Amino acid sequence: MAEMRDYSGAFRADFKPQNLTQDAIIRMWMAASVMYLAMDKIWFGQVAERFGENIAFEMSLQVWSKASVAERKRSVEALNIRGMMWPLA
């Protein structure tokens, strides 16, 4: 399959992200990054509205302290980054 600038057109059963151009992968990564942050903001807002800002803040700290370890490890391993300044376990 030739490099794809986007995923317009018909469904492609043999599609792999590797088929995308570098520019398309960067655009996809940026969109996913913004969505990731937006979902956290929406989640925090909903919890704050229902239970109050203090509870939302406490829950946010708990969620990010647990998730950040796994997320950092996944990112560091994906890019083979060495010599990190924080623990990954």
mmCIF file of C-alpha atoms in Angstrom, residues 40-41 43-66:
data_model
loop_
_atom_site.group_PDB
_atom_site.id
_atom_site.type_symbol
_atom_site.label_atom_id
_atom_site.label_comp_id
_atom_site.label_asym_id
_atom_site.label_seq_id
_atom_site.Cartn_x
_atom_site.Cartn_y
_atom_site.Cartn_z
ATOM 1 C CA ASP A 40 -9.076 15.033 31.779
ATOM 2 C CA LYS A 41 -10.506 18.545 31.906
ATOM 3 C CA TRP A 43 -13.633 14.475 33.816
ATOM 4 C CA PHE A 44 -12.399 16.925 36.450
ATOM 5 C CA GLY A 45 -15.255 19.319 35.712
ATOM 6 C CA GLN A 46 -17.886 16.614 36.021
ATOM 7 C CA VAL A 47 -16.500 15.337 39.326
ATOM 8 C CA ALA A 48 -16.223 18.902 40.679
ATOM 9 C CA GLU A 49 -19.789 19.668 39.666
ATOM 10 C CA ARG A 50 -21.121 16.558 41.376
ATOM 11 C CA PHE A 51 -18.872 16.257 44.455
ATOM 12 C CA GLY A 52 -17.100 19.596 44.775
ATOM 13 C CA GLU A 53 -13.740 20.909 43.653
ATOM 14 C CA ASN A 54 -11.826 19.574 46.681
ATOM 15 C CA ILE A 55 -12.953 15.996 45.997
ATOM 16 C CA ALA A 56 -12.212 16.419 42.282
ATOM 17 C CA PHE A 57 -8.706 17.649 43.094
ATOM 18 C CA GLU A 58 -8.050 14.742 45.500
ATOM 19 C CA MET A 59 -9.313 12.222 42.948
ATOM 20 C CA SER A 60 -7.288 13.837 40.194
ATOM 21 C CA LEU A 61 -4.103 13.519 42.255
ATOM 22 C CA GLN A 62 -4.864 9.843 42.926
ATOM 23 C CA VAL A 63 -5.640 9.088 39.283
ATOM 24 C CA TRP A 64 -2.608 10.906 37.851
ATOM 25 C CA SER A 65 -0.187 9.522 40.445
ATOM 26 C CA LYS A 66 -1.234 5.971 39.534
#
